């Protein structure tokens, strides 16, 4: 197999103690799987190859303590490069790096760093400084870590502010949603009340129309009945018979009978009959009594005048 992929190499033959030298192997890719099988190789030299990038699973080689990637064509490091937490020595000389991943700040054990001959961002280049001797390379490691930690902190704060803004926006949306729902409930309640009021007015109108119709029907009935009643001649009200009038009639009838009997006994041949004799006698007694009564009345009147 081709050497460019790193496959076909006998990595064990190149392992010397804990050092694995893969420099000058014309590698285009890093044989991560084979390297992962050699956890003893804590020192890895990949310098002077044709590496343009590192695969993401390269960061699983957490056993690495010293890593030499100098004189390749690396344009960037994996985003999770900070997983190599045991890394103490890192040589990135003469690559094409402009920036470093923010996770670089997690390399808390890094003691030595060389970033020379990279088209670094001016701020990062100024922070890294030169790496011409052991002291400068150690200072570069410290300063770059501090710088990346500051960037990470700033990004964390930005994420926190963004998260806070998103939460506030979410709260605002929820509040607006609640207000919208409350408004919709109020509108539905108002519409329901208006509908109820409309139906009540319709009911009242129907009731009033019904009552008006009943009144009109009654009036028409009265007007229809009046001509029939007016065609009849008025009849005088019937007077209820009174008992005093009946008694008076009886008395008049009795008096008429008495007068007739008296006239018969006085003027006819019946005056010698026993009944007529008694009637005539009674008549004379009554007349005498009336005369006596009249005489007594005259005397009383004469005495009262004296």
PDB file of C-alpha atoms in Angstrom:
ATOM      1  CA  UNK A   1       0.000   0.000   0.000  1.00  0.00           C
ATOM      2  CA  UNK A   2       1.126   3.579  -0.550  1.00  0.00           C
ATOM      3  CA  UNK A   3       3.098   5.424   2.022  1.00  0.00           C
ATOM      4  CA  UNK A   4       1.062   8.564   1.406  1.00  0.00           C
ATOM      5  CA  UNK A   5      -1.836   7.222   3.409  1.00  0.00           C
ATOM      6  CA  UNK A   6       0.391   5.960   6.154  1.00  0.00           C
ATOM      7  CA  UNK A   7      -0.881   2.462   5.609  1.00  0.00           C
ATOM      8  CA  UNK A   8       1.582  -0.279   4.883  1.00  0.00           C
ATOM      9  CA  UNK A   9       4.083   1.263   7.273  1.00  0.00           C
ATOM     10  CA  UNK A  10       5.351  -0.960  10.035  1.00  0.00           C
ATOM     11  CA  UNK A  11       4.842   1.408  12.970  1.00  0.00           C
ATOM     12  CA  UNK A  12       6.281  -1.047  15.433  1.00  0.00           C
ATOM     13  CA  UNK A  13       9.555  -1.060  13.514  1.00  0.00           C
ATOM     14  CA  UNK A  14       9.727   2.718  13.902  1.00  0.00           C
ATOM     15  CA  UNK A  15       8.871   2.671  17.608  1.00  0.00           C
ATOM     16  CA  UNK A  16      11.889   3.312  19.781  1.00  0.00           C
ATOM     17  CA  UNK A  17      10.865   3.080  23.417  1.00  0.00           C
ATOM     18  CA  UNK A  18       8.082   5.626  23.709  1.00  0.00           C
ATOM     19  CA  UNK A  19       9.157   7.572  20.611  1.00  0.00           C
ATOM     20  CA  UNK A  20       7.558   7.003  17.225  1.00  0.00           C
ATOM     21  CA  UNK A  21       9.282   8.737  14.305  1.00  0.00           C
ATOM     22  CA  UNK A  22       7.126   9.115  11.199  1.00  0.00           C
ATOM     23  CA  UNK A  23       8.948  12.126   9.808  1.00  0.00           C
ATOM     24  CA  UNK A  24       9.957  12.297   6.145  1.00  0.00           C
ATOM     25  CA  UNK A  25       7.478   9.558   5.251  1.00  0.00           C
ATOM     26  CA  UNK A  26       5.697  11.588   2.575  1.00  0.00           C
ATOM     27  CA  UNK A  27       2.443  11.212   4.507  1.00  0.00           C
ATOM     28  CA  UNK A  28      -0.783  12.831   3.259  1.00  0.00           C
ATOM     29  CA  UNK A  29      -2.880  11.327   6.044  1.00  0.00           C
ATOM     30  CA  UNK A  30      -2.206  10.380   9.629  1.00  0.00           C
ATOM     31  CA  UNK A  31      -2.660   6.641  10.404  1.00  0.00           C
ATOM     32  CA  UNK A  32      -4.788   7.314  13.467  1.00  0.00           C
ATOM     33  CA  UNK A  33      -6.063   3.737  13.900  1.00  0.00           C
ATOM     34  CA  UNK A  34      -2.531   2.311  13.899  1.00  0.00           C
ATOM     35  CA  UNK A  35      -1.338   5.036  16.258  1.00  0.00           C
ATOM     36  CA  UNK A  36      -4.219   4.334  18.635  1.00  0.00           C
ATOM     37  CA  UNK A  37      -3.015   0.738  18.827  1.00  0.00           C
ATOM     38  CA  UNK A  38       0.336   1.982  20.215  1.00  0.00           C
ATOM     39  CA  UNK A  39      -0.492   3.780  23.455  1.00  0.00           C
ATOM     40  CA  UNK A  40       3.179   3.454  24.457  1.00  0.00           C
ATOM     41  CA  UNK A  41       4.134   5.953  21.747  1.00  0.00           C
ATOM     42  CA  UNK A  42       3.755   9.119  23.812  1.00  0.00           C
ATOM     43  CA  UNK A  43       6.235  10.991  21.606  1.00  0.00           C
ATOM     44  CA  UNK A  44       5.132  11.301  17.964  1.00  0.00           C
ATOM     45  CA  UNK A  45       7.130  12.943  15.180  1.00  0.00           C
ATOM     46  CA  UNK A  46       5.104  13.730  12.050  1.00  0.00           C
ATOM     47  CA  UNK A  47       7.372  16.518  10.752  1.00  0.00           C
ATOM     48  CA  UNK A  48       8.364  17.018   7.124  1.00  0.00           C
ATOM     49  CA  UNK A  49       5.318  15.380   5.563  1.00  0.00           C
ATOM     50  CA  UNK A  50       2.519  16.573   3.286  1.00  0.00           C
ATOM     51  CA  UNK A  51      -0.221  16.852   5.900  1.00  0.00           C
ATOM     52  CA  UNK A  52      -2.859  19.451   5.033  1.00  0.00           C
ATOM     53  CA  UNK A  53      -5.208  18.647   7.895  1.00  0.00           C
ATOM     54  CA  UNK A  54      -5.603  16.298  10.824  1.00  0.00           C
ATOM     55  CA  UNK A  55      -8.640  14.000  11.024  1.00  0.00           C
ATOM     56  CA  UNK A  56     -11.070  14.622  13.887  1.00  0.00           C
ATOM     57  CA  UNK A  57     -10.302  11.230  15.431  1.00  0.00           C
ATOM     58  CA  UNK A  58      -6.666  12.329  15.782  1.00  0.00           C
ATOM     59  CA  UNK A  59      -7.762  14.010  19.003  1.00  0.00           C
ATOM     60  CA  UNK A  60      -8.500  10.579  20.469  1.00  0.00           C
ATOM     61  CA  UNK A  61      -4.722  10.026  20.834  1.00  0.00           C
ATOM     62  CA  UNK A  62      -4.846  11.383  24.345  1.00  0.00           C
ATOM     63  CA  UNK A  63      -1.722   9.456  25.364  1.00  0.00           C
ATOM     64  CA  UNK A  64       0.508  11.855  23.394  1.00  0.00           C
ATOM     65  CA  UNK A  65       2.882  13.959  25.468  1.00  0.00           C
ATOM     66  CA  UNK A  66       5.110  15.358  22.734  1.00  0.00           C
ATOM     67  CA  UNK A  67       3.948  16.072  19.188  1.00  0.00           C
ATOM     68  CA  UNK A  68       5.985  17.400  16.271  1.00  0.00           C
ATOM     69  CA  UNK A  69       3.923  18.624  13.288  1.00  0.00           C
ATOM     70  CA  UNK A  70       6.501  21.060  11.930  1.00  0.00           C
ATOM     71  CA  UNK A  71       7.136  21.556   8.218  1.00  0.00           C
ATOM     72  CA  UNK A  72       3.786  20.352   6.944  1.00  0.00           C
ATOM     73  CA  UNK A  73       1.027  22.240   5.168  1.00  0.00           C
ATOM     74  CA  UNK A  74      -1.527  22.333   7.985  1.00  0.00           C
ATOM     75  CA  UNK A  75      -4.095  25.084   7.471  1.00  0.00           C
ATOM     76  CA  UNK A  76      -6.016  24.418  10.649  1.00  0.00           C
ATOM     77  CA  UNK A  77      -6.194  22.124  13.659  1.00  0.00           C
ATOM     78  CA  UNK A  78      -9.267  20.064  14.627  1.00  0.00           C
ATOM     79  CA  UNK A  79     -11.838  21.977  16.658  1.00  0.00           C
ATOM     80  CA  UNK A  80     -11.513  19.550  19.573  1.00  0.00           C
ATOM     81  CA  UNK A  81      -7.691  19.640  19.575  1.00  0.00           C
ATOM     82  CA  UNK A  82      -7.919  20.511  23.265  1.00  0.00           C
ATOM     83  CA  UNK A  83      -8.803  16.868  24.039  1.00  0.00           C
ATOM     84  CA  UNK A  84      -5.041  16.131  23.942  1.00  0.00           C
ATOM     85  CA  UNK A  85      -4.879  17.178  27.589  1.00  0.00           C
ATOM     86  CA  UNK A  86      -1.607  15.318  28.298  1.00  0.00           C
ATOM     87  CA  UNK A  87       0.275  17.221  25.612  1.00  0.00           C
ATOM     88  CA  UNK A  88       3.298  19.090  26.994  1.00  0.00           C
ATOM     89  CA  UNK A  89       5.411  19.805  23.902  1.00  0.00           C
ATOM     90  CA  UNK A  90       3.933  20.981  20.565  1.00  0.00           C
ATOM     91  CA  UNK A  91       5.911  21.981  17.490  1.00  0.00           C
ATOM     92  CA  UNK A  92       3.900  23.659  14.724  1.00  0.00           C
ATOM     93  CA  UNK A  93       6.805  25.361  12.951  1.00  0.00           C
ATOM     94  CA  UNK A  94       6.453  26.232   9.291  1.00  0.00           C
ATOM     95  CA  UNK A  95       2.820  25.426   8.562  1.00  0.00           C
ATOM     96  CA  UNK A  96      -0.041  27.507   7.151  1.00  0.00           C
ATOM     97  CA  UNK A  97      -1.925  28.168  10.371  1.00  0.00           C
ATOM     98  CA  UNK A  98      -3.747  31.458  10.805  1.00  0.00           C
ATOM     99  CA  UNK A  99      -5.640  30.807  14.021  1.00  0.00           C
ATOM    100  CA  UNK A 100      -5.889  28.127  16.685  1.00  0.00           C
ATOM    101  CA  UNK A 101      -9.094  26.387  17.817  1.00  0.00           C
ATOM    102  CA  UNK A 102     -10.610  27.767  21.009  1.00  0.00           C
ATOM    103  CA  UNK A 103     -10.299  24.326  22.609  1.00  0.00           C
ATOM    104  CA  UNK A 104      -6.518  24.938  22.540  1.00  0.00           C
ATOM    105  CA  UNK A 105      -7.074  26.644  25.912  1.00  0.00           C
ATOM    106  CA  UNK A 106      -7.764  23.214  27.459  1.00  0.00           C
ATOM    107  CA  UNK A 107      -4.145  22.072  26.960  1.00  0.00           C
ATOM    108  CA  UNK A 108      -3.419  22.857  30.609  1.00  0.00           C
ATOM    109  CA  UNK A 109      -0.218  20.731  30.639  1.00  0.00           C
ATOM    110  CA  UNK A 110       1.366  22.461  27.615  1.00  0.00           C
ATOM    111  CA  UNK A 111       4.862  23.746  28.516  1.00  0.00           C
ATOM    112  CA  UNK A 112       6.510  24.276  25.138  1.00  0.00           C
ATOM    113  CA  UNK A 113       5.107  25.753  21.897  1.00  0.00           C
ATOM    114  CA  UNK A 114       6.598  26.821  18.567  1.00  0.00           C
ATOM    115  CA  UNK A 115       4.391  28.734  16.094  1.00  0.00           C
ATOM    116  CA  UNK A 116       7.104  30.369  13.980  1.00  0.00           C
ATOM    117  CA  UNK A 117       6.797  30.660  10.212  1.00  0.00           C
ATOM    118  CA  UNK A 118       2.972  30.536  10.153  1.00  0.00           C
ATOM    119  CA  UNK A 119       0.748  33.262   8.627  1.00  0.00           C
ATOM    120  CA  UNK A 120      -0.733  33.866  12.084  1.00  0.00           C
ATOM    121  CA  UNK A 121      -3.332  36.456  12.915  1.00  0.00           C
ATOM    122  CA  UNK A 122      -1.390  39.570  14.002  1.00  0.00           C
ATOM    123  CA  UNK A 123      -2.791  39.478  17.527  1.00  0.00           C
ATOM    124  CA  UNK A 124      -1.950  35.797  17.938  1.00  0.00           C
ATOM    125  CA  UNK A 125       1.502  36.308  16.391  1.00  0.00           C
ATOM    126  CA  UNK A 126       2.230  39.116  18.830  1.00  0.00           C
ATOM    127  CA  UNK A 127       1.089  36.992  21.785  1.00  0.00           C
ATOM    128  CA  UNK A 128       3.140  33.966  20.686  1.00  0.00           C
ATOM    129  CA  UNK A 129       6.314  35.955  20.047  1.00  0.00           C
ATOM    130  CA  UNK A 130       9.510  34.222  18.979  1.00  0.00           C
ATOM    131  CA  UNK A 131      10.588  30.723  19.807  1.00  0.00           C
ATOM    132  CA  UNK A 132      14.345  30.996  19.315  1.00  0.00           C
ATOM    133  CA  UNK A 133      15.358  29.281  22.510  1.00  0.00           C
ATOM    134  CA  UNK A 134      13.912  27.109  25.248  1.00  0.00           C
ATOM    135  CA  UNK A 135      12.800  30.055  27.361  1.00  0.00           C
ATOM    136  CA  UNK A 136      10.960  31.812  24.540  1.00  0.00           C
ATOM    137  CA  UNK A 137       9.178  28.601  23.542  1.00  0.00           C
ATOM    138  CA  UNK A 138       8.046  28.050  27.132  1.00  0.00           C
ATOM    139  CA  UNK A 139       6.850  31.663  27.348  1.00  0.00           C
ATOM    140  CA  UNK A 140       5.012  31.217  24.059  1.00  0.00           C
ATOM    141  CA  UNK A 141       3.164  28.220  25.502  1.00  0.00           C
ATOM    142  CA  UNK A 142       2.135  30.179  28.602  1.00  0.00           C
ATOM    143  CA  UNK A 143       1.106  33.326  26.723  1.00  0.00           C
ATOM    144  CA  UNK A 144      -0.781  31.511  23.998  1.00  0.00           C
ATOM    145  CA  UNK A 145      -2.659  29.446  26.580  1.00  0.00           C
ATOM    146  CA  UNK A 146      -3.610  32.602  28.465  1.00  0.00           C
ATOM    147  CA  UNK A 147      -4.661  34.262  25.227  1.00  0.00           C
ATOM    148  CA  UNK A 148      -6.770  31.285  24.166  1.00  0.00           C
ATOM    149  CA  UNK A 149      -8.303  31.073  27.630  1.00  0.00           C
ATOM    150  CA  UNK A 150      -9.260  34.742  27.342  1.00  0.00           C
ATOM    151  CA  UNK A 151     -10.800  34.073  23.937  1.00  0.00           C
ATOM    152  CA  UNK A 152     -12.589  31.029  25.318  1.00  0.00           C
ATOM    153  CA  UNK A 153     -13.855  33.068  28.261  1.00  0.00           C
ATOM    154  CA  UNK A 154     -15.023  35.810  25.930  1.00  0.00           C
ATOM    155  CA  UNK A 155     -16.750  33.284  23.716  1.00  0.00           C
ATOM    156  CA  UNK A 156     -18.307  31.638  26.765  1.00  0.00           C
ATOM    157  CA  UNK A 157     -19.549  35.039  27.879  1.00  0.00           C
ATOM    158  CA  UNK A 158     -20.850  35.722  24.402  1.00  0.00           C
ATOM    159  CA  UNK A 159     -22.589  32.362  24.371  1.00  0.00           C
ATOM    160  CA  UNK A 160     -23.926  33.083  27.827  1.00  0.00           C
ATOM    161  CA  UNK A 161     -25.150  36.495  26.719  1.00  0.00           C
ATOM    162  CA  UNK A 162     -26.589  34.952  23.586  1.00  0.00           C
ATOM    163  CA  UNK A 163     -28.229  32.237  25.654  1.00  0.00           C
ATOM    164  CA  UNK A 164     -29.535  34.855  28.078  1.00  0.00           C
ATOM    165  CA  UNK A 165     -30.816  36.930  25.165  1.00  0.00           C
ATOM    166  CA  UNK A 166     -32.453  33.837  23.692  1.00  0.00           C
ATOM    167  CA  UNK A 167     -34.021  33.055  27.060  1.00  0.00           C
ATOM    168  CA  UNK A 168     -35.254  36.613  27.397  1.00  0.00           C
ATOM    169  CA  UNK A 169     -36.528  36.468  23.843  1.00  0.00           C
ATOM    170  CA  UNK A 170     -38.216  33.177  24.622  1.00  0.00           C
ATOM    171  CA  UNK A 171     -39.747  34.687  27.751  1.00  0.00           C
ATOM    172  CA  UNK A 172     -40.843  37.667  25.699  1.00  0.00           C
ATOM    173  CA  UNK A 173     -42.363  35.375  23.085  1.00  0.00           C
ATOM    174  CA  UNK A 174     -44.069  33.368  25.816  1.00  0.00           C
ATOM    175  CA  UNK A 175     -45.359  36.586  27.404  1.00  0.00           C
ATOM    176  CA  UNK A 176     -46.566  37.783  24.002  1.00  0.00           C
ATOM    177  CA  UNK A 177     -48.150  34.390  23.401  1.00  0.00           C
ATOM    178  CA  UNK A 178     -49.872  34.518  26.784  1.00  0.00           C
ATOM    179  CA  UNK A 179     -51.023  38.068  26.078  1.00  0.00           C
ATOM    180  CA  UNK A 180     -52.246  36.958  22.654  1.00  0.00           C
ATOM    181  CA  UNK A 181     -54.083  33.999  24.147  1.00  0.00           C
ATOM    182  CA  UNK A 182     -55.570  36.236  26.857  1.00  0.00           C
ATOM    183  CA  UNK A 183     -56.681  38.708  24.168  1.00  0.00           C
ATOM    184  CA  UNK A 184     -58.178  35.883  22.125  1.00  0.00           C
ATOM    185  CA  UNK A 185     -59.997  34.598  25.210  1.00  0.00           C
ATOM    186  CA  UNK A 186     -61.275  38.105  25.901  1.00  0.00           C
ATOM    187  CA  UNK A 187     -62.387  38.479  22.288  1.00  0.00           C
ATOM    188  CA  UNK A 188     -64.138  35.106  22.393  1.00  0.00           C
ATOM    189  CA  UNK A 189     -65.762  36.082  25.677  1.00  0.00           C
ATOM    190  CA  UNK A 190     -66.866  39.408  24.213  1.00  0.00           C
ATOM    191  CA  UNK A 191     -68.170  37.744  21.054  1.00  0.00           C
ATOM    192  CA  UNK A 192     -70.036  35.229  23.186  1.00  0.00           C
ATOM    193  CA  UNK A 193     -71.560  38.027  25.263  1.00  0.00           C
ATOM    194  CA  UNK A 194     -72.504  39.956  22.099  1.00  0.00           C
ATOM    195  CA  UNK A 195     -74.033  36.818  20.598  1.00  0.00           C
ATOM    196  CA  UNK A 196     -75.997  36.254  23.791  1.00  0.00           C
ATOM    197  CA  UNK A 197     -77.163  39.872  23.804  1.00  0.00           C
ATOM    198  CA  UNK A 198     -78.144  39.608  20.113  1.00  0.00           C
ATOM    199  CA  UNK A 199     -80.185  36.463  20.767  1.00  0.00           C
ATOM    200  CA  UNK A 200     -81.802  38.143  23.783  1.00  0.00           C
ATOM    201  CA  UNK A 201     -82.803  41.133  21.629  1.00  0.00           C
ATOM    202  CA  UNK A 202     -84.179  38.803  18.982  1.00  0.00           C
ATOM    203  CA  UNK A 203     -86.147  36.966  21.649  1.00  0.00           C
ATOM    204  CA  UNK A 204     -87.519  40.236  23.052  1.00  0.00           C
ATOM    205  CA  UNK A 205     -88.391  41.415  19.526  1.00  0.00           C
ATOM    206  CA  UNK A 206     -90.164  38.150  18.739  1.00  0.00           C
ATOM    207  CA  UNK A 207     -92.017  38.319  22.051  1.00  0.00           C
ATOM    208  CA  UNK A 208     -93.055  41.943  21.434  1.00  0.00           C
ATOM    209  CA  UNK A 209     -94.166  41.075  17.885  1.00  0.00           C
ATOM    210  CA  UNK A 210     -96.173  38.167  19.218  1.00  0.00           C
ATOM    211  CA  UNK A 211     -97.848  40.367  21.835  1.00  0.00           C
ATOM    212  CA  UNK A 212     -98.559  43.021  19.189  1.00  0.00           C
ATOM    213  CA  UNK A 213    -100.070  40.366  16.955  1.00  0.00           C
ATOM    214  CA  UNK A 214    -102.271  39.134  19.805  1.00  0.00           C
ATOM    215  CA  UNK A 215    -103.443  42.694  20.524  1.00  0.00           C
ATOM    216  CA  UNK A 216    -104.200  43.239  16.847  1.00  0.00           C
ATOM    217  CA  UNK A 217    -106.127  39.967  16.692  1.00  0.00           C
ATOM    218  CA  UNK A 218    -108.172  40.953  19.752  1.00  0.00           C
ATOM    219  CA  UNK A 219    -108.976  44.358  18.248  1.00  0.00           C
ATOM    220  CA  UNK A 220    -110.069  42.763  14.988  1.00  0.00           C
ATOM    221  CA  UNK A 221    -112.244  40.333  16.929  1.00  0.00           C
ATOM    222  CA  UNK A 222    -113.891  43.202  18.853  1.00  0.00           C
ATOM    223  CA  UNK A 223    -114.502  45.180  15.650  1.00  0.00           C
ATOM    224  CA  UNK A 224    -116.009  42.094  14.042  1.00  0.00           C
ATOM    225  CA  UNK A 225    -118.391  41.448  16.939  1.00  0.00           C
ATOM    226  CA  UNK A 226    -119.612  45.074  17.371  1.00  0.00           C
ATOM    227  CA  UNK A 227    -121.873  45.308  14.219  1.00  0.00           C
ATOM    228  CA  UNK A 228    -123.671  42.092  15.119  1.00  0.00           C
ATOM    229  CA  UNK A 229    -124.443  43.367  18.569  1.00  0.00           C
ATOM    230  CA  UNK A 230    -125.466  46.846  17.354  1.00  0.00           C
ATOM    231  CA  UNK A 231    -128.002  45.385  14.880  1.00  0.00           C
ATOM    232  CA  UNK A 232    -130.082  44.097  17.746  1.00  0.00           C
ATOM    233  CA  UNK A 233    -132.445  46.623  19.427  1.00  0.00           C
ATOM    234  CA  UNK A 234    -131.430  47.487  22.916  1.00  0.00           C
ATOM    235  CA  UNK A 235    -133.408  45.586  25.442  1.00  0.00           C
ATOM    236  CA  UNK A 236    -134.312  47.148  28.764  1.00  0.00           C
ATOM    237  CA  UNK A 237    -132.664  45.527  31.649  1.00  0.00           C
ATOM    238  CA  UNK A 238    -134.767  43.013  33.353  1.00  0.00           C
ATOM    239  CA  UNK A 239    -135.678  43.851  36.887  1.00  0.00           C
ATOM    240  CA  UNK A 240    -135.458  41.117  39.374  1.00  0.00           C
ATOM    241  CA  UNK A 241    -138.793  40.462  41.093  1.00  0.00           C
ATOM    242  CA  UNK A 242    -138.960  41.918  44.573  1.00  0.00           C
ATOM    243  CA  UNK A 243    -140.728  40.124  47.478  1.00  0.00           C
ATOM    244  CA  UNK A 244    -142.215  43.434  48.748  1.00  0.00           C
ATOM    245  CA  UNK A 245    -143.881  43.937  45.367  1.00  0.00           C
ATOM    246  CA  UNK A 246    -145.334  40.425  45.543  1.00  0.00           C
ATOM    247  CA  UNK A 247    -146.684  41.087  49.036  1.00  0.00           C
ATOM    248  CA  UNK A 248    -148.224  44.352  47.840  1.00  0.00           C
ATOM    249  CA  UNK A 249    -149.955  42.558  44.998  1.00  0.00           C
ATOM    250  CA  UNK A 250    -151.317  39.977  47.408  1.00  0.00           C
ATOM    251  CA  UNK A 251    -152.619  42.728  49.699  1.00  0.00           C
ATOM    252  CA  UNK A 252    -154.244  44.572  46.802  1.00  0.00           C
ATOM    253  CA  UNK A 253    -155.855  41.363  45.664  1.00  0.00           C
ATOM    254  CA  UNK A 254    -157.180  40.702  49.188  1.00  0.00           C
ATOM    255  CA  UNK A 255    -158.467  44.286  49.426  1.00  0.00           C
ATOM    256  CA  UNK A 256    -160.142  43.979  46.049  1.00  0.00           C
ATOM    257  CA  UNK A 257    -161.828  40.762  47.168  1.00  0.00           C
ATOM    258  CA  UNK A 258    -163.032  42.446  50.379  1.00  0.00           C
ATOM    259  CA  UNK A 259    -164.440  45.416  48.443  1.00  0.00           C
ATOM    260  CA  UNK A 260    -166.151  43.133  46.018  1.00  0.00           C
ATOM    261  CA  UNK A 261    -167.667  41.098  48.866  1.00  0.00           C
ATOM    262  CA  UNK A 262    -168.740  44.243  50.685  1.00  0.00           C
ATOM    263  CA  UNK A 263    -170.333  45.680  47.534  1.00  0.00           C
ATOM    264  CA  UNK A 264    -172.167  42.419  46.921  1.00  0.00           C
ATOM    265  CA  UNK A 265    -173.454  42.309  50.518  1.00  0.00           C
ATOM    266  CA  UNK A 266    -174.601  45.958  50.421  1.00  0.00           C
ATOM    267  CA  UNK A 267    -176.064  46.316  47.000  1.00  0.00           C
ATOM    268  CA  UNK A 268    -177.400  42.915  46.059  1.00  0.00           C
ATOM    269  CA  UNK A 269    -180.028  40.582  47.341  1.00  0.00           C
ATOM    270  CA  UNK A 270    -177.330  38.668  49.221  1.00  0.00           C
ATOM    271  CA  UNK A 271    -177.310  41.194  52.020  1.00  0.00           C
ATOM    272  CA  UNK A 272    -179.782  39.015  54.034  1.00  0.00           C
ATOM    273  CA  UNK A 273    -177.527  35.978  53.826  1.00  0.00           C
ATOM    274  CA  UNK A 274    -175.714  35.034  57.046  1.00  0.00           C
ATOM    275  CA  UNK A 275    -172.271  35.676  55.502  1.00  0.00           C
ATOM    276  CA  UNK A 276    -173.266  39.103  54.255  1.00  0.00           C
ATOM    277  CA  UNK A 277    -174.899  39.940  57.619  1.00  0.00           C
ATOM    278  CA  UNK A 278    -171.618  39.204  59.314  1.00  0.00           C
ATOM    279  CA  UNK A 279    -169.690  41.229  56.714  1.00  0.00           C
ATOM    280  CA  UNK A 280    -172.078  44.187  57.060  1.00  0.00           C
ATOM    281  CA  UNK A 281    -171.858  44.060  60.814  1.00  0.00           C
ATOM    282  CA  UNK A 282    -168.051  43.963  60.638  1.00  0.00           C
ATOM    283  CA  UNK A 283    -168.120  46.832  58.198  1.00  0.00           C
ATOM    284  CA  UNK A 284    -170.266  48.974  60.460  1.00  0.00           C
ATOM    285  CA  UNK A 285    -168.092  48.191  63.464  1.00  0.00           C
ATOM    286  CA  UNK A 286    -164.959  49.227  61.504  1.00  0.00           C
ATOM    287  CA  UNK A 287    -166.626  52.432  60.365  1.00  0.00           C
ATOM    288  CA  UNK A 288    -167.709  53.242  63.904  1.00  0.00           C
ATOM    289  CA  UNK A 289    -164.238  52.571  65.190  1.00  0.00           C
ATOM    290  CA  UNK A 290    -162.786  54.823  62.538  1.00  0.00           C
ATOM    291  CA  UNK A 291    -165.255  57.577  63.431  1.00  0.00           C
ATOM    292  CA  UNK A 292    -164.459  57.241  67.087  1.00  0.00           C
ATOM    293  CA  UNK A 293    -160.831  57.388  66.221  1.00  0.00           C
ATOM    294  CA  UNK A 294    -161.423  60.519  64.172  1.00  0.00           C
ATOM    295  CA  UNK A 295    -163.472  62.101  66.993  1.00  0.00           C
ATOM    296  CA  UNK A 296    -160.702  61.357  69.464  1.00  0.00           C
ATOM    297  CA  UNK A 297    -158.181  62.877  67.101  1.00  0.00           C
ATOM    298  CA  UNK A 298    -160.283  66.036  66.753  1.00  0.00           C
ATOM    299  CA  UNK A 299    -160.556  66.378  70.510  1.00  0.00           C
ATOM    300  CA  UNK A 300    -156.901  66.023  70.941  1.00  0.00           C
ATOM    301  CA  UNK A 301    -156.296  68.620  68.274  1.00  0.00           C
ATOM    302  CA  UNK A 302    -158.802  71.002  69.937  1.00  0.00           C
ATOM    303  CA  UNK A 303    -157.180  70.566  73.343  1.00  0.00           C
ATOM    304  CA  UNK A 304    -153.771  71.190  71.843  1.00  0.00           C
ATOM    305  CA  UNK A 305    -155.022  74.457  70.293  1.00  0.00           C
ATOM    306  CA  UNK A 306    -156.341  75.647  73.689  1.00  0.00           C
TER     307      UNK A 306
END
